[in-house]
Amino acid sequence: MTPNFGQTRSDIRRNHALLTPESHEWITQPDWPGSELAFLISPDMGANFAMGLVRSAEGLTDIAPAAQGIARFVFVLDGEVTFSTGQTLGAEGYAFLPPETEATLGASAGVTFLLMEWRFVPRGEIPAPVFGKVSDIEGTPLRGDDWLIVQKMLPTDAGFDGEVNIMNFHPGASLAYVETHFMEHGLLMLDGGGVYRLDDQWYPVGKGDAIWMGPHVPQWFGALGRVPSRYLIYKNYNRSPLDAR
Ligand code: UGY
Ligand code: MN
């Protein structure tokens, strides 16, 4: 076997990180029996949320809900995820489970899904769980650009302390300007690829790559190639910059 000479595209910095598939570390956790998990983003690196991949060769039953006060978001990449409350999610199905949701989680053999968890910041009434699938969501052009379509997976009302969107880029489309904002992001590339600017670095990115963007990090994406590019992106939202971390 050829050695890889210590190379990876993963790059972990003070205010952003690129996490690429060849450097994933799959581990087990006591509260996820039967699974392997690759945590890609976590508070240890400065993020205010955790994001990772979960996979299971034999399938899962009765996985306990998230810890007290923690919201959970699941996005299915392969296979099926089920909840004890009766919902079944196929590929690109998703679930938002607010803190203290009772439902346990199951999954089919060969499942892989994205898992995000964060300490929920309530503003009034805590929203009910949300279940859906990406193909059912109507997209809207971002700031009038019909080459850049956003699908919002969660309702936009103020009870939600975050949003999770799919951004669809026509080949050659790009963000209109370099964004800087205090809200942070977790991102997973779903299709296509291009160049992601993070702070003062320009990274080639493609399907399967994950990105953490910390508060205020300058960010820009340009889609390259002949096929559309898509990414899933989490953003803390409806929060004041003065909310305690
Ligand atoms: O919603 C956002 O802030 C989004 N446009 N950011 C991004 O794609 N990096
Ligand atoms: Mn942004």
CSV table of N, CA, C and O in Angstrom, one decimal, residues 3 7 20-21 33 41 57 67 82 100 114 116 123 130 139 141 148 151 174 186 199 215 219 223:
chain,number,residue,atom,x,y,z
A,3,PRO,N,2.1,4.7,1.1
A,3,PRO,CA,1.8,5.6,2.2
A,3,PRO,C,1.2,7.0,1.7
A,3,PRO,O,1.5,7.3,0.6
A,7,GLN,N,-0.5,13.4,4.2
A,7,GLN,CA,-1.3,14.5,3.6
A,7,GLN,C,-2.8,14.4,3.8
A,7,GLN,O,-3.3,13.3,3.9
A,20,THR,N,-12.3,16.8,5.8
A,20,THR,CA,-12.5,16.0,4.6
A,20,THR,C,-12.5,14.5,4.9
A,20,THR,O,-11.9,14.1,5.9
A,21,PRO,N,-13.2,13.7,4.0
A,21,PRO,CA,-13.5,12.3,4.4
A,21,PRO,C,-12.3,11.5,4.7
A,21,PRO,O,-12.4,10.6,5.5
A,33,PRO,N,-25.4,2.7,20.8
A,33,PRO,CA,-24.9,1.3,20.6
A,33,PRO,C,-25.2,0.8,19.1
A,33,PRO,O,-26.3,1.1,18.6
A,41,ILE,N,-17.3,18.5,13.9
A,41,ILE,CA,-17.3,19.9,14.5
A,41,ILE,C,-17.7,19.7,15.9
A,41,ILE,O,-18.7,19.0,16.2
A,57,ALA,N,-23.7,-0.5,10.3
A,57,ALA,CA,-23.8,-1.7,9.4
A,57,ALA,C,-25.1,-2.5,9.6
A,57,ALA,O,-25.8,-2.9,8.7
A,67,ALA,N,-29.6,14.8,25.3
A,67,ALA,CA,-29.5,15.2,26.7
A,67,ALA,C,-30.4,16.4,26.9
A,67,ALA,O,-30.8,17.1,26.0
A,82,THR,N,-35.9,5.9,11.6
A,82,THR,CA,-37.3,5.9,12.1
A,82,THR,C,-37.4,6.4,13.5
A,82,THR,O,-36.4,6.4,14.2
A,100,GLU,N,-36.0,17.8,25.0
A,100,GLU,CA,-37.0,17.0,25.7
A,100,GLU,C,-38.0,16.3,24.8
A,100,GLU,O,-39.2,16.0,25.2
A,114,LEU,N,-26.4,12.5,8.9
A,114,LEU,CA,-25.8,13.7,9.6
A,114,LEU,C,-26.5,14.0,10.9
A,114,LEU,O,-27.7,13.9,10.9
A,116,MET,N,-26.7,16.8,14.1
A,116,MET,CA,-26.3,18.1,14.7
A,116,MET,C,-27.0,18.2,16.0
A,116,MET,O,-28.2,17.8,16.1
A,123,ARG,N,-36.8,31.2,23.0
A,123,ARG,CA,-37.4,32.5,23.0
A,123,ARG,C,-38.9,32.3,23.0
A,123,ARG,O,-39.5,32.1,22.0
A,130,VAL,N,-40.1,18.8,13.9
A,130,VAL,CA,-40.4,19.0,12.5
A,130,VAL,C,-39.8,17.8,11.7
A,130,VAL,O,-38.7,17.4,12.0
A,139,GLY,N,-38.0,26.1,-3.3
A,139,GLY,CA,-36.8,27.0,-3.1
A,139,GLY,C,-37.1,28.4,-3.5
A,139,GLY,O,-38.1,28.7,-4.2
A,141,PRO,N,-35.0,32.1,-4.7
A,141,PRO,CA,-33.7,32.7,-5.0
A,141,PRO,C,-33.1,33.5,-3.9
A,141,PRO,O,-33.8,34.2,-3.2
A,148,LEU,N,-29.1,30.8,-7.6
A,148,LEU,CA,-28.7,30.4,-6.2
A,148,LEU,C,-30.0,30.2,-5.4
A,148,LEU,O,-30.6,31.2,-5.0
A,151,GLN,N,-33.4,26.4,0.0
A,151,GLN,CA,-34.6,25.6,0.5
A,151,GLN,C,-34.4,25.6,2.0
A,151,GLN,O,-33.4,25.2,2.6
A,174,SER,N,-22.2,31.9,-7.6
A,174,SER,CA,-21.4,32.2,-6.4
A,174,SER,C,-22.2,33.0,-5.4
A,174,SER,O,-23.2,33.7,-5.8
A,186,GLY,N,-22.4,25.3,10.3
A,186,GLY,CA,-21.9,23.9,10.0
A,186,GLY,C,-22.4,23.6,8.7
A,186,GLY,O,-23.6,23.8,8.3
A,199,ASP,N,-12.0,32.9,5.8
A,199,ASP,CA,-11.0,33.9,6.3
A,199,ASP,C,-10.1,34.2,5.1
A,199,ASP,O,-10.6,34.6,4.1
A,215,PRO,N,-17.9,32.5,14.3
A,215,PRO,CA,-18.5,33.9,14.2
A,215,PRO,C,-17.5,34.8,13.5
A,215,PRO,O,-16.3,34.8,13.7
A,219,GLN,N,-16.6,34.6,4.5
A,219,GLN,CA,-17.0,33.4,3.8
A,219,GLN,C,-17.5,33.7,2.4
A,219,GLN,O,-18.3,34.7,2.3
A,223,ALA,N,-19.3,28.1,-7.3
A,223,ALA,CA,-19.5,26.7,-7.8
A,223,ALA,C,-18.7,26.5,-9.1
A,223,ALA,O,-18.8,27.4,-9.9
